[in-house]
JSON list of C-alpha atoms in Angstrom, two decimals:
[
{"chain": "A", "resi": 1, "resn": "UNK", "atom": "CA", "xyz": [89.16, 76.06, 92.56]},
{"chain": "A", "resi": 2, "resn": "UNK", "atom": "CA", "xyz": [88.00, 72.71, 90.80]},
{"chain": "A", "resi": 3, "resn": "UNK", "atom": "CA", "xyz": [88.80, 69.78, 93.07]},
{"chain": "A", "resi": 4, "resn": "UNK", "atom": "CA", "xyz": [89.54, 65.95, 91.23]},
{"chain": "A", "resi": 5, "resn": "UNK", "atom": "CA", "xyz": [87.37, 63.39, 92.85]},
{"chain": "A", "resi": 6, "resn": "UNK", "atom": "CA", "xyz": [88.78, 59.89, 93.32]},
{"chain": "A", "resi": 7, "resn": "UNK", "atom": "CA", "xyz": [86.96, 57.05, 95.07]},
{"chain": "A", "resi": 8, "resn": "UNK", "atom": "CA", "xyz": [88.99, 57.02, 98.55]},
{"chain": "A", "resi": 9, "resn": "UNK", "atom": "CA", "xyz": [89.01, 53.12, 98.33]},
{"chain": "A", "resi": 10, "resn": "UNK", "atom": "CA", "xyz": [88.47, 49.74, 96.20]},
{"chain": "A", "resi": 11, "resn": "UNK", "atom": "CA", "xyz": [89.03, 46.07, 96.58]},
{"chain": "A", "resi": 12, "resn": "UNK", "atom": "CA", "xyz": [89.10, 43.39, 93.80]},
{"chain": "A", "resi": 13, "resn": "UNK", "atom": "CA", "xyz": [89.65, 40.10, 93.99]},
{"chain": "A", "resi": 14, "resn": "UNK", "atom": "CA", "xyz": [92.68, 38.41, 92.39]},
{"chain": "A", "resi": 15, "resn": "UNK", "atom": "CA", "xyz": [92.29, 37.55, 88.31]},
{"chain": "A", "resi": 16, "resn": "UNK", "atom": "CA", "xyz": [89.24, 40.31, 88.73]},
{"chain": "A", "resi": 17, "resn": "UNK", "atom": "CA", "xyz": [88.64, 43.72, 87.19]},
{"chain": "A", "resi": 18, "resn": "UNK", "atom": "CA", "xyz": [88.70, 46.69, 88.82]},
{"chain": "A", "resi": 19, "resn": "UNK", "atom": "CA", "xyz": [87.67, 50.31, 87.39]},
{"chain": "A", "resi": 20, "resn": "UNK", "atom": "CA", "xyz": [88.98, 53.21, 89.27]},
{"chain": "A", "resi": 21, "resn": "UNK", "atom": "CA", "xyz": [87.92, 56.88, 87.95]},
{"chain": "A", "resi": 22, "resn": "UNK", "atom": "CA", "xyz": [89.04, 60.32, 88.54]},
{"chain": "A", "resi": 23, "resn": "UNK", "atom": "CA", "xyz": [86.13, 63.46, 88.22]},
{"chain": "A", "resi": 24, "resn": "UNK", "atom": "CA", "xyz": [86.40, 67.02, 88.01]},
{"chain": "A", "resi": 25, "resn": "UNK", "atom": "CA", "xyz": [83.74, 69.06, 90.43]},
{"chain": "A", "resi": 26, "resn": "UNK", "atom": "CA", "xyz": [83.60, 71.48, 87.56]},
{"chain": "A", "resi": 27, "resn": "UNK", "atom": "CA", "xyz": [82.59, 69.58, 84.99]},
{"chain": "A", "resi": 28, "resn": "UNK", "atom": "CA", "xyz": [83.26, 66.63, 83.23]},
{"chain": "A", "resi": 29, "resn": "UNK", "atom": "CA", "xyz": [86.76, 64.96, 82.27]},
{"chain": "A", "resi": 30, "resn": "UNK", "atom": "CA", "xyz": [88.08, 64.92, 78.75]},
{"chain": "A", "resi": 31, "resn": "UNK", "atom": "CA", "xyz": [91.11, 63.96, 76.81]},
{"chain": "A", "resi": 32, "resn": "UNK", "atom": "CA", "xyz": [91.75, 68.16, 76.59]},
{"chain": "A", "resi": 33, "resn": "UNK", "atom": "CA", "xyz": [92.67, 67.51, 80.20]},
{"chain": "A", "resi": 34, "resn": "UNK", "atom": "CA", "xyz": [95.52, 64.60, 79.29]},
{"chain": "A", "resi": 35, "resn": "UNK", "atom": "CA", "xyz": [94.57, 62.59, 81.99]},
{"chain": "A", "resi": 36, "resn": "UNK", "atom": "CA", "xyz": [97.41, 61.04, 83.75]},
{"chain": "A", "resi": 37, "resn": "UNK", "atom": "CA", "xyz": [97.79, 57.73, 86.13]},
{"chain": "A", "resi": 38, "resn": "UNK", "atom": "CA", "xyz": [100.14, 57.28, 88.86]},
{"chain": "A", "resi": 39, "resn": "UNK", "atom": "CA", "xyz": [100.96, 54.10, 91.29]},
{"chain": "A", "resi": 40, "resn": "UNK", "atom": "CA", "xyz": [101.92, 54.64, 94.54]},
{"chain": "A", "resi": 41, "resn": "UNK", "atom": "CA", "xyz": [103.07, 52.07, 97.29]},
{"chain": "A", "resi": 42, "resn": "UNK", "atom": "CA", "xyz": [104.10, 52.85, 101.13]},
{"chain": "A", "resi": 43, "resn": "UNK", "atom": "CA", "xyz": [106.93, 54.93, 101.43]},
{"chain": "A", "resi": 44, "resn": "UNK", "atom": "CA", "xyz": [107.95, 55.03, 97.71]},
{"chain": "A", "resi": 45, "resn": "UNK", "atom": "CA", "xyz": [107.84, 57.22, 95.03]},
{"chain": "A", "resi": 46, "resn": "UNK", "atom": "CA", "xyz": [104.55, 57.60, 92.66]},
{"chain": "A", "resi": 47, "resn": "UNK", "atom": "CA", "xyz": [105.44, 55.51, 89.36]},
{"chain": "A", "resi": 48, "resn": "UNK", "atom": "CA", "xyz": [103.83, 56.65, 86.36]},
{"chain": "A", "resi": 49, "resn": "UNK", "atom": "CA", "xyz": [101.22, 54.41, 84.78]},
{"chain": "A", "resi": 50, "resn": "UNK", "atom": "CA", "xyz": [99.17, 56.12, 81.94]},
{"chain": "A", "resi": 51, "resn": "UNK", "atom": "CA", "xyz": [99.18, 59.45, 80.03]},
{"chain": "A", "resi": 52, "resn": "UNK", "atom": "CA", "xyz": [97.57, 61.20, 77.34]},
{"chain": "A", "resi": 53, "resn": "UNK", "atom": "CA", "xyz": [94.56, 59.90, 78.64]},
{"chain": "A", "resi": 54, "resn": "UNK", "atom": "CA", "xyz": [95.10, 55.85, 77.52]},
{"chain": "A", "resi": 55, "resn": "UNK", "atom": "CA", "xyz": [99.16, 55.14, 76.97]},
{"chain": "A", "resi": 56, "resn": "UNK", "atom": "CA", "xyz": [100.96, 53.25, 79.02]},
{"chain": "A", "resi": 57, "resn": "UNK", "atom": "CA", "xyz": [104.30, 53.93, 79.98]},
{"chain": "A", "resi": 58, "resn": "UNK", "atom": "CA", "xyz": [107.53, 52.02, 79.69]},
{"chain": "A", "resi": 59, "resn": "UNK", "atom": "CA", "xyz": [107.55, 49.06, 81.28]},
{"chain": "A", "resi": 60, "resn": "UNK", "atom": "CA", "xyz": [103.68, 49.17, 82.28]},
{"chain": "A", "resi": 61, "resn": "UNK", "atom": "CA", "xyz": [101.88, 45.81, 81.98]},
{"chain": "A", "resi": 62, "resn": "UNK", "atom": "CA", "xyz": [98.68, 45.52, 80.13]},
{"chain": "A", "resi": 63, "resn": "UNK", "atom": "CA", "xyz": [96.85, 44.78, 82.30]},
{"chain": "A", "resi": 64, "resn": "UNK", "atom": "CA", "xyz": [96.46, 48.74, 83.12]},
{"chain": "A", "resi": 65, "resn": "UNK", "atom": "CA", "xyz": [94.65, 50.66, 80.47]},
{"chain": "A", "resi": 66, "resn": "UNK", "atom": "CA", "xyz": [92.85, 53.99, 81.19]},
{"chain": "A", "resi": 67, "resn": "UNK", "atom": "CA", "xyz": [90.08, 55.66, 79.34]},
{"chain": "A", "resi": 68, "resn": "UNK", "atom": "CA", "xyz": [87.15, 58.18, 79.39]},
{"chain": "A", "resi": 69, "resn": "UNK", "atom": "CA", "xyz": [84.22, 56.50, 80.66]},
{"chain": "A", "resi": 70, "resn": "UNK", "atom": "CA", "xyz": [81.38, 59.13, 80.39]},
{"chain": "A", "resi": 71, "resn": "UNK", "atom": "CA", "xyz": [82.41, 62.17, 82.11]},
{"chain": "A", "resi": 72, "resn": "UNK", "atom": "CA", "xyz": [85.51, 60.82, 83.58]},
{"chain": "A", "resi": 73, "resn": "UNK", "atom": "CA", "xyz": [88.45, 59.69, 83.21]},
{"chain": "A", "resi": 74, "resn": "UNK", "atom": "CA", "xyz": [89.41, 55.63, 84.18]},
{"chain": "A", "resi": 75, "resn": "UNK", "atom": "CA", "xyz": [91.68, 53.50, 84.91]},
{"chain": "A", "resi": 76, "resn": "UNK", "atom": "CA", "xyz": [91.31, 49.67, 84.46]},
{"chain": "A", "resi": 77, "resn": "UNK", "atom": "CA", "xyz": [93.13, 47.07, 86.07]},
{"chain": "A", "resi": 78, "resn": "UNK", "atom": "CA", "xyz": [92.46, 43.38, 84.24]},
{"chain": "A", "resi": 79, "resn": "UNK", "atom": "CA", "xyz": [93.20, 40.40, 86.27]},
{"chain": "A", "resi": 80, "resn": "UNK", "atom": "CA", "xyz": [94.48, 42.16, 89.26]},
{"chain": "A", "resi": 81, "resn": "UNK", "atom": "CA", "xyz": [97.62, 40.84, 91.09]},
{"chain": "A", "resi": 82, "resn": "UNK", "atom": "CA", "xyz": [98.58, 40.75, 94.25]},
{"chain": "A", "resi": 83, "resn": "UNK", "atom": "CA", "xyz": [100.90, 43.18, 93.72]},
{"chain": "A", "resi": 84, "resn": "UNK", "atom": "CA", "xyz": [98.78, 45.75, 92.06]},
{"chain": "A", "resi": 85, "resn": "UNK", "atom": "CA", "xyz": [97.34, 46.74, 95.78]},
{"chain": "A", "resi": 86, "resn": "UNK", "atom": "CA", "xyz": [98.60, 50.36, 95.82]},
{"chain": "A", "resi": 87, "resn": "UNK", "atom": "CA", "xyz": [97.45, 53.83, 96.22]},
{"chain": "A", "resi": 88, "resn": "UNK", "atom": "CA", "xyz": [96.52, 55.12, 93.00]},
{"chain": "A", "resi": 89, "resn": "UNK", "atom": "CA", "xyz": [96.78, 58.99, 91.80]},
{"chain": "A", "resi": 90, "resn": "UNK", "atom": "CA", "xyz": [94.78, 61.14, 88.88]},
{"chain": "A", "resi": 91, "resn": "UNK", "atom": "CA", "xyz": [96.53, 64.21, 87.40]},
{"chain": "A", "resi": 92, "resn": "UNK", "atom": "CA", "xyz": [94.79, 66.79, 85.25]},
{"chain": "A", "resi": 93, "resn": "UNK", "atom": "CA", "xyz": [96.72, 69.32, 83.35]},
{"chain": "A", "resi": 94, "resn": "UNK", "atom": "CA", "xyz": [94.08, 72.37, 83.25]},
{"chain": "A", "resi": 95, "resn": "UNK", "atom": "CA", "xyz": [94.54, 74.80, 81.15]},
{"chain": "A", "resi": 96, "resn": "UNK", "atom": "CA", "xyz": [95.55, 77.47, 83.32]},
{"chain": "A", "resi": 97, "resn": "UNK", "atom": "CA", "xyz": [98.92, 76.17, 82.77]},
{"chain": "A", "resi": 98, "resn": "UNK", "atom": "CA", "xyz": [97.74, 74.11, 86.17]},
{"chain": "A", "resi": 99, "resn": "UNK", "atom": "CA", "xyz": [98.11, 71.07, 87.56]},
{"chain": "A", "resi": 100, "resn": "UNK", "atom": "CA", "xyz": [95.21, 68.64, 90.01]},
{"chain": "A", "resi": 101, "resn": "UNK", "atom": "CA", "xyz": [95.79, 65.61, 91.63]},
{"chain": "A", "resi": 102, "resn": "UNK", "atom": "CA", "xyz": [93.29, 63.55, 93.15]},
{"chain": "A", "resi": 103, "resn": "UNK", "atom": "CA", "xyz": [92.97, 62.52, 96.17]},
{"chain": "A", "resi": 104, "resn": "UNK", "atom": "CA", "xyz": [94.06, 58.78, 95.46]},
{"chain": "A", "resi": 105, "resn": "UNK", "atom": "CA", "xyz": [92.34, 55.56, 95.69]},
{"chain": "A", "resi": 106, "resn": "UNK", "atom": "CA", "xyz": [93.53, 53.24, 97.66]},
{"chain": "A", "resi": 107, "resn": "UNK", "atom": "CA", "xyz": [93.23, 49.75, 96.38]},
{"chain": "A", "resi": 108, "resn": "UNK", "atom": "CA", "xyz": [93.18, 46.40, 97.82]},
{"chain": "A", "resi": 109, "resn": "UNK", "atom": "CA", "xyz": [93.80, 42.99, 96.30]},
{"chain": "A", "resi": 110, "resn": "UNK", "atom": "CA", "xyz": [92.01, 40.22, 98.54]},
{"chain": "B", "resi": 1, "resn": "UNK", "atom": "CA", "xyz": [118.07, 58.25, 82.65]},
{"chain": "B", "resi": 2, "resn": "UNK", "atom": "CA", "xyz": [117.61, 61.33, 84.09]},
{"chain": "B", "resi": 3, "resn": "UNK", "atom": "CA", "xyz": [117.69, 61.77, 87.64]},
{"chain": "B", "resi": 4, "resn": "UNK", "atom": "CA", "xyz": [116.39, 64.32, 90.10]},
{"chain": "B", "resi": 5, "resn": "UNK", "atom": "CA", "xyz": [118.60, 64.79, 93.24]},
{"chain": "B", "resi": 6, "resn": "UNK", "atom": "CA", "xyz": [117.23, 66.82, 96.21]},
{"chain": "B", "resi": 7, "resn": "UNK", "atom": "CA", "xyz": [118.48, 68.41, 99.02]},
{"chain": "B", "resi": 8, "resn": "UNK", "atom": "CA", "xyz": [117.57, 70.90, 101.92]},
{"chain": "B", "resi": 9, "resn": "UNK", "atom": "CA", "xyz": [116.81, 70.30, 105.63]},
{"chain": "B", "resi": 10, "resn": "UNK", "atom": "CA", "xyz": [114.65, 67.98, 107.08]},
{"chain": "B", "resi": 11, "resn": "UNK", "atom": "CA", "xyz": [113.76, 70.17, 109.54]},
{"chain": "B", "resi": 12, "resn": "UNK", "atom": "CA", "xyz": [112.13, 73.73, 110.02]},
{"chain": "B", "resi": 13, "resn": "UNK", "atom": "CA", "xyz": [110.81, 75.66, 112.51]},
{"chain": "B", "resi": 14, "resn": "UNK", "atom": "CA", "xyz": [107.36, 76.85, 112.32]},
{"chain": "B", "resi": 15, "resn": "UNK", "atom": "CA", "xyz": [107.03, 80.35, 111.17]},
{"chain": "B", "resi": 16, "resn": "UNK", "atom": "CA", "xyz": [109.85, 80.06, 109.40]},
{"chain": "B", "resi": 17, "resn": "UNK", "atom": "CA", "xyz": [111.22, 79.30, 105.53]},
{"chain": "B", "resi": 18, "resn": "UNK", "atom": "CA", "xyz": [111.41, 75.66, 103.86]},
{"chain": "B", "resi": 19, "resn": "UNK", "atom": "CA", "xyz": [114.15, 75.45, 101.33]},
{"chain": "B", "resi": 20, "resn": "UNK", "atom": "CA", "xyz": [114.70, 72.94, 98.48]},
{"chain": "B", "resi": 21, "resn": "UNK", "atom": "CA", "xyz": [116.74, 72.08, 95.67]},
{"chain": "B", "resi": 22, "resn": "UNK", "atom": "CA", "xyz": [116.41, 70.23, 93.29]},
{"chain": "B", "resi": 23, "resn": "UNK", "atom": "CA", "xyz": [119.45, 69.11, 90.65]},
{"chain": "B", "resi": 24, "resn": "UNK", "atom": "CA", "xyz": [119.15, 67.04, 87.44]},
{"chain": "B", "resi": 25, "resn": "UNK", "atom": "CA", "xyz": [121.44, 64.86, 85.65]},
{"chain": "B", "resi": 26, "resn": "UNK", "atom": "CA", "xyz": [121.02, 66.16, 82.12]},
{"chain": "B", "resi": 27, "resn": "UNK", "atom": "CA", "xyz": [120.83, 70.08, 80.13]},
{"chain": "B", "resi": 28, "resn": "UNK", "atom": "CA", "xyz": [117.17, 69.08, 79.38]},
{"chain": "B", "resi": 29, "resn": "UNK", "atom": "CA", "xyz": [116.52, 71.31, 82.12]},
{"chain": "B", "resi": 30, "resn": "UNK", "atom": "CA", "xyz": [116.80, 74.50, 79.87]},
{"chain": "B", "resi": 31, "resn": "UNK", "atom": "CA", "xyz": [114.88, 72.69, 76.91]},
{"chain": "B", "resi": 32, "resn": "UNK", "atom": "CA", "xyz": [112.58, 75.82, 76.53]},
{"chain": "B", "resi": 33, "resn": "UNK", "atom": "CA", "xyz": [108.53, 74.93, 76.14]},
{"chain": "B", "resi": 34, "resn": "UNK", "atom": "CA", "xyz": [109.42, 70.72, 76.52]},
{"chain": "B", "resi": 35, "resn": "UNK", "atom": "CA", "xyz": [109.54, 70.49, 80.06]},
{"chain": "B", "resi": 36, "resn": "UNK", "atom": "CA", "xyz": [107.73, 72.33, 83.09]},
{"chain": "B", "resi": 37, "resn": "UNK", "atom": "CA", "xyz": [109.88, 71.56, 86.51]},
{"chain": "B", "resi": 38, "resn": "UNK", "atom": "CA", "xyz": [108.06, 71.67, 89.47]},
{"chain": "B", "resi": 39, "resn": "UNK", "atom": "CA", "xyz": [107.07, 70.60, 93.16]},
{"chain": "B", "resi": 40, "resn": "UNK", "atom": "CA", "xyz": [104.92, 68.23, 94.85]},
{"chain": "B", "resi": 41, "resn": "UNK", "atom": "CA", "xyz": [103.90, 67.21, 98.05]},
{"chain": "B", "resi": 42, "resn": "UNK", "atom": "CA", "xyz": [102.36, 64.64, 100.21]},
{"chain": "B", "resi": 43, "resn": "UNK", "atom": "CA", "xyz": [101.63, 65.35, 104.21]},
{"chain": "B", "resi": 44, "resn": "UNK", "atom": "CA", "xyz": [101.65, 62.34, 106.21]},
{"chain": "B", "resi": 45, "resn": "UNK", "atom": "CA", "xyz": [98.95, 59.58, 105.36]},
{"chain": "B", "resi": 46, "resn": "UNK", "atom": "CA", "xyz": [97.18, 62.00, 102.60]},
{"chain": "B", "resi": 47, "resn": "UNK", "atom": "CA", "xyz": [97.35, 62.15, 98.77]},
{"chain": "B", "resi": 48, "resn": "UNK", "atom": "CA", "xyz": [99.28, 64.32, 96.72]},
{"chain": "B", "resi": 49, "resn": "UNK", "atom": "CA", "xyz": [99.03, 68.44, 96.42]},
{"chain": "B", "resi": 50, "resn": "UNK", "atom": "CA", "xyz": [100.45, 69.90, 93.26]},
{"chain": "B", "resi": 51, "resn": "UNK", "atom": "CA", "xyz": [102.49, 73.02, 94.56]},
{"chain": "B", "resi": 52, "resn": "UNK", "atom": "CA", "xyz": [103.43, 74.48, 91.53]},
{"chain": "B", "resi": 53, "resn": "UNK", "atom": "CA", "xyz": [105.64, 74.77, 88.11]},
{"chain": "B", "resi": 54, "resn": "UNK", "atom": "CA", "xyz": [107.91, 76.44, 86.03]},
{"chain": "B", "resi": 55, "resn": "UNK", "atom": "CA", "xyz": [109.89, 76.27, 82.35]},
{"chain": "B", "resi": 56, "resn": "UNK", "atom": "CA", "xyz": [112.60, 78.14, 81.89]},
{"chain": "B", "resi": 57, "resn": "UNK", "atom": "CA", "xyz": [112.36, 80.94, 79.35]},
{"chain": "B", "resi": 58, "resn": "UNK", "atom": "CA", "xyz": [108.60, 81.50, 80.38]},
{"chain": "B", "resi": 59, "resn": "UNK", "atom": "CA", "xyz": [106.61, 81.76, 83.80]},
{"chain": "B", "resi": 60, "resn": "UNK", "atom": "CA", "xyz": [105.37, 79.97, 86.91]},
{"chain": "B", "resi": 61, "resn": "UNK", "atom": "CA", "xyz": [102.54, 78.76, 88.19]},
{"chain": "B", "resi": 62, "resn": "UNK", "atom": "CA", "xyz": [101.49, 77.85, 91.36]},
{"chain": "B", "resi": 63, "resn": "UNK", "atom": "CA", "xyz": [98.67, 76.11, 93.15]},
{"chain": "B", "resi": 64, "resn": "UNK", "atom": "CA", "xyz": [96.24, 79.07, 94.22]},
{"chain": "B", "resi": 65, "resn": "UNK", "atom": "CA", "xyz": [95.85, 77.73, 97.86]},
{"chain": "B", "resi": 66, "resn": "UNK", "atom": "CA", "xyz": [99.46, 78.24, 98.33]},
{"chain": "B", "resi": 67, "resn": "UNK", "atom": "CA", "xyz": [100.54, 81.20, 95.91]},
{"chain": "B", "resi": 68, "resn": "UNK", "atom": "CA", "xyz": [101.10, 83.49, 98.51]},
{"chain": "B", "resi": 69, "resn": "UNK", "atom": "CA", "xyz": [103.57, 81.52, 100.14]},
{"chain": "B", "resi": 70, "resn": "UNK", "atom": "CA", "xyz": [105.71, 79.86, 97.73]},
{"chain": "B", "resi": 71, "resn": "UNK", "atom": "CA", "xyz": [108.55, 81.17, 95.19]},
{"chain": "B", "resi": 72, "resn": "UNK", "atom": "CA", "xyz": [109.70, 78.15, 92.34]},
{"chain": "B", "resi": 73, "resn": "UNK", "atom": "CA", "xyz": [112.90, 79.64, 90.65]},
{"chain": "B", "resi": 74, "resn": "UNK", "atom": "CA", "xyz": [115.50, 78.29, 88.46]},
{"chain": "B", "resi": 75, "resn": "UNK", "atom": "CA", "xyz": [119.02, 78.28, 87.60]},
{"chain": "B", "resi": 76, "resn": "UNK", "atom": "CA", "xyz": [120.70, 76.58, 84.37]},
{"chain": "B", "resi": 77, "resn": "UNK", "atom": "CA", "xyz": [123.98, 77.28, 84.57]},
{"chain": "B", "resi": 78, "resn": "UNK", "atom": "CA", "xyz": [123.88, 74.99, 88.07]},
{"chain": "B", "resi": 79, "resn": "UNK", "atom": "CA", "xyz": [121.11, 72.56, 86.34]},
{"chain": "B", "resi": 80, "resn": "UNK", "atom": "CA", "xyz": [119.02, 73.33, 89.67]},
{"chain": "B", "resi": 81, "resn": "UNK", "atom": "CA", "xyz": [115.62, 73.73, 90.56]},
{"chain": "B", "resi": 82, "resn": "UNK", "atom": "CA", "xyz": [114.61, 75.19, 93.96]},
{"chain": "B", "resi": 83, "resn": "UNK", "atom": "CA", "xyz": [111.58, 75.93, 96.31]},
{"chain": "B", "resi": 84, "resn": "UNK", "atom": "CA", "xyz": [110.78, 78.13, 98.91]},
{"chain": "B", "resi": 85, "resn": "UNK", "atom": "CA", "xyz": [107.96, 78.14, 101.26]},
{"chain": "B", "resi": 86, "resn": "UNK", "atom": "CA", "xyz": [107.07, 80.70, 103.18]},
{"chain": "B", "resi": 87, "resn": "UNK", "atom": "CA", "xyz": [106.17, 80.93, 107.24]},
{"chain": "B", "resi": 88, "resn": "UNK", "atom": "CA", "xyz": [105.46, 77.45, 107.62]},
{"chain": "B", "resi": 89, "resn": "UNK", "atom": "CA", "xyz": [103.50, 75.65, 109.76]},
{"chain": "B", "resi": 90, "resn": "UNK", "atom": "CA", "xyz": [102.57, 71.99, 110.93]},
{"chain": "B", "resi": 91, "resn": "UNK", "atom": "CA", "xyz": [100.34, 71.95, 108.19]},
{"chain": "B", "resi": 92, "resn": "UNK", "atom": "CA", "xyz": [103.27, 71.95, 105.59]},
{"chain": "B", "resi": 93, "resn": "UNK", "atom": "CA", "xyz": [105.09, 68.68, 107.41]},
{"chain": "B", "resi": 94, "resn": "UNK", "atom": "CA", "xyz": [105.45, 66.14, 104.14]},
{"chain": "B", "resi": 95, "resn": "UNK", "atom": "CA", "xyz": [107.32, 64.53, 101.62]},
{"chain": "B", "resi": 96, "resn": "UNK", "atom": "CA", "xyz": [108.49, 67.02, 99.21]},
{"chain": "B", "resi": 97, "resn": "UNK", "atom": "CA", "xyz": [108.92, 65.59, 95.56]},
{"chain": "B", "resi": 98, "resn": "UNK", "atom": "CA", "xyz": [110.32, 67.68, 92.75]},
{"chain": "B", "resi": 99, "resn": "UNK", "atom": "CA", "xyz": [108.83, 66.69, 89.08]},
{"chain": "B", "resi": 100, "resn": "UNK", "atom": "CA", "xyz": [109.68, 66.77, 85.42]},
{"chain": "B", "resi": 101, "resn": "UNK", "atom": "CA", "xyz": [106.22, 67.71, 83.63]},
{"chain": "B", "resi": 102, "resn": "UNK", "atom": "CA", "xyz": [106.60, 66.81, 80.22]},
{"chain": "B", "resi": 103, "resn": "UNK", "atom": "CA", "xyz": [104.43, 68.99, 77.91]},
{"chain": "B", "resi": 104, "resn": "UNK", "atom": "CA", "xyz": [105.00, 68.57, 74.37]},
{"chain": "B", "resi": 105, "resn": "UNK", "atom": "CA", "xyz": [100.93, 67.77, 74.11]},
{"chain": "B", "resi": 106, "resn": "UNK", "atom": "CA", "xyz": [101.10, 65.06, 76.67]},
{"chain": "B", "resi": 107, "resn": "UNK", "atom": "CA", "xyz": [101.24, 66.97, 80.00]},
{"chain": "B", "resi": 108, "resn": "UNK", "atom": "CA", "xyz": [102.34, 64.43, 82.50]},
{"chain": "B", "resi": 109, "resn": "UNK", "atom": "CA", "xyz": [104.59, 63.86, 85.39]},
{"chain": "B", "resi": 110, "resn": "UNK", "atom": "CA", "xyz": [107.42, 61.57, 83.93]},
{"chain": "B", "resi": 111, "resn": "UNK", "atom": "CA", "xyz": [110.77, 62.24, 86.44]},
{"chain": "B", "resi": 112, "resn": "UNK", "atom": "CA", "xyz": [110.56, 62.13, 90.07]},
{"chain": "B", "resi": 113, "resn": "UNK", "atom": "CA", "xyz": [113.08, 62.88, 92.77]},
{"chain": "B", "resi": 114, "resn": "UNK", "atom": "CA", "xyz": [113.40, 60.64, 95.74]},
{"chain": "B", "resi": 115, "resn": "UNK", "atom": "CA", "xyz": [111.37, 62.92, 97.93]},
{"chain": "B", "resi": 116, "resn": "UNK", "atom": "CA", "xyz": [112.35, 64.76, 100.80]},
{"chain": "B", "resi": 117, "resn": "UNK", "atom": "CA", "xyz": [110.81, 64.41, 103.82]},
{"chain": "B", "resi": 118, "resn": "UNK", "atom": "CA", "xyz": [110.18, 68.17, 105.89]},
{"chain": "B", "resi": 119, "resn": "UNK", "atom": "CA", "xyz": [108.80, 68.11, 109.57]},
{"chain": "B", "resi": 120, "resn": "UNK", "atom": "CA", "xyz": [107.71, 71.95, 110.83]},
{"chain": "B", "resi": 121, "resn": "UNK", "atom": "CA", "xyz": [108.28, 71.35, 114.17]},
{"chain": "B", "resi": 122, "resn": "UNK", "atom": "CA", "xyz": [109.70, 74.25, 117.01]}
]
C-alpha cells in the first residue's frame, strides 16, 4: 500500500514563509489525487484548510495557499503567525475509492 | 450547519468489539453519490489513519491494513452512521472521528464529529 510522506517537522519565523509538502511513495502527486489540507491543534478537531488541490475553504485566510510543486503536493503559509503553529495533515483521495493521510507536519512559529 | 454527533463507550476490553455511532443533523446523509461517510482515527501522539468509507446506495471501502477487522454500515431512516471494530487491542486506543467526504469532483473531508476518545484497556 502507497504511504503519503510529510516532513515530521518545520519551524518559520514570524512574517516568514513556510512550504510544507505531502508525497506519495508510489509516485508522484497530482491534482487527479485532489489534494486536501487539514490544521490540527492539541486536543481539537482537524479544520479543513485547502481542497481540490489549491482552494481554500470558508473562512481560511490567505495567507494559506496549496499547490503542486513538482511531484508533490504543497502547502504555503505567507507571513506566518503565531497562531499558525499547528500540526498539519495531507489527504489523497486515490482512486481505489481510497483515502491517505499523511503523517502530519508539525509546525512551529518561533 | 451540519453536525456530526457521536456516541459509544469510551472504554473496551481488549479482544473485544469497539462500537460507534455516528448521527447527523441533516437528510444529506442519503444524498446518493454526493457524500462518502466515514471513520477516522488518531492513537495517542500520532497522525491520522483513514479507516474507511461508505455512500449509501453503493459500497464501502476500507483501509487494507484494517479490512479484516472493521464493518462501516448505515442506516437512513435513523440518519446514523456506525463502526465496528473487531478484537481490539492496545494498538486501537485513539480518538475516533467520523467524517463527511464530499465527492462531487472535490474529494475532501469537509464535516467532522467531535471525536471520541476509545482506550482498549482489560
Amino acid at each position: 500500500q502507497a504511504v503519503v510522506t510529510q516532513e515530521p517537522s518545520f519551524s518559520v519565523s514570524p512574517g516568514g514563509t513556510v512550504t510544507l509538502t505531502c508525497g506519495l511513495s508510489s509516485g508522484s502527486v497530482s491534482t487527479s489525487y485532489y489534494p486536501s489540507w487539514y490544521q490540527q491543534t492539541p486536543g481539537q478537531t482537524p479544520r479543513t484548510l485547502i481542497y481540490n488541490t489549491n482552494v481554500r475553504s470558508s473562512g481560511v485566510p490567505d495567507r494559506f495557499s496549496g499547490s503542486i510543486l513538482g511531484n508533490k503536493a504543497a502547502l504555503t503559509i505567507t507571513g506566518a503567525q503565531a497562531d499558525d503553529e499547528s500540526d498539519y495533515y495531507c489527504a489523497l483521495y486515490m482512486s481505489s475509492d481510497t483515502s491517505l493521510l499523511g503523517g502530519g507536519t508539525k509546525l512551529t512559529v518561533l | 450547519q451540519l453536525q456530526l454527533q457521536q456516541s459509544g463507550p469510551g472504554l473496551v476490553k481488549p479482544s473485544e468489539t469497539l462500537s460507534l455511532t455516528c448521527t447527523v443533523s441533516a437528510d444529506s446523509i442519503s444524498r446518493r453519490g454526493t457524500y462518502y461517510w466515514g471513520w477516522i482515527r488518531q492513537p495517542p501522539g500520532e497522525g491520522l489513519e483513514w479507516i474507511g468509507n461508505m455512500y449509501f446506495g453503493g459500497g464501502t471501502y476500507y483501509n487494507p491494513s484494517l479490512k479484516s477487522r472493521v464493518t462501516i454500515l448505515g442506516d437512513t431512516s435513523k440518519r446514523q452512521l456506525s463502526l465496528k471494530v473487531n478484537s481490539v487491542t492496545a494498538s486501537d486506543t485513539a480518538v475516533y472521528y467520523c467524517v463527511r467526504l464530499l465527492r462531487s469532483g472535490l474529494y475532501f473531508f469537509d464535516y467532522w464529529g467531535q471525536g471520541t476518545v476509545v482506550t482498549v484497556s482489560s
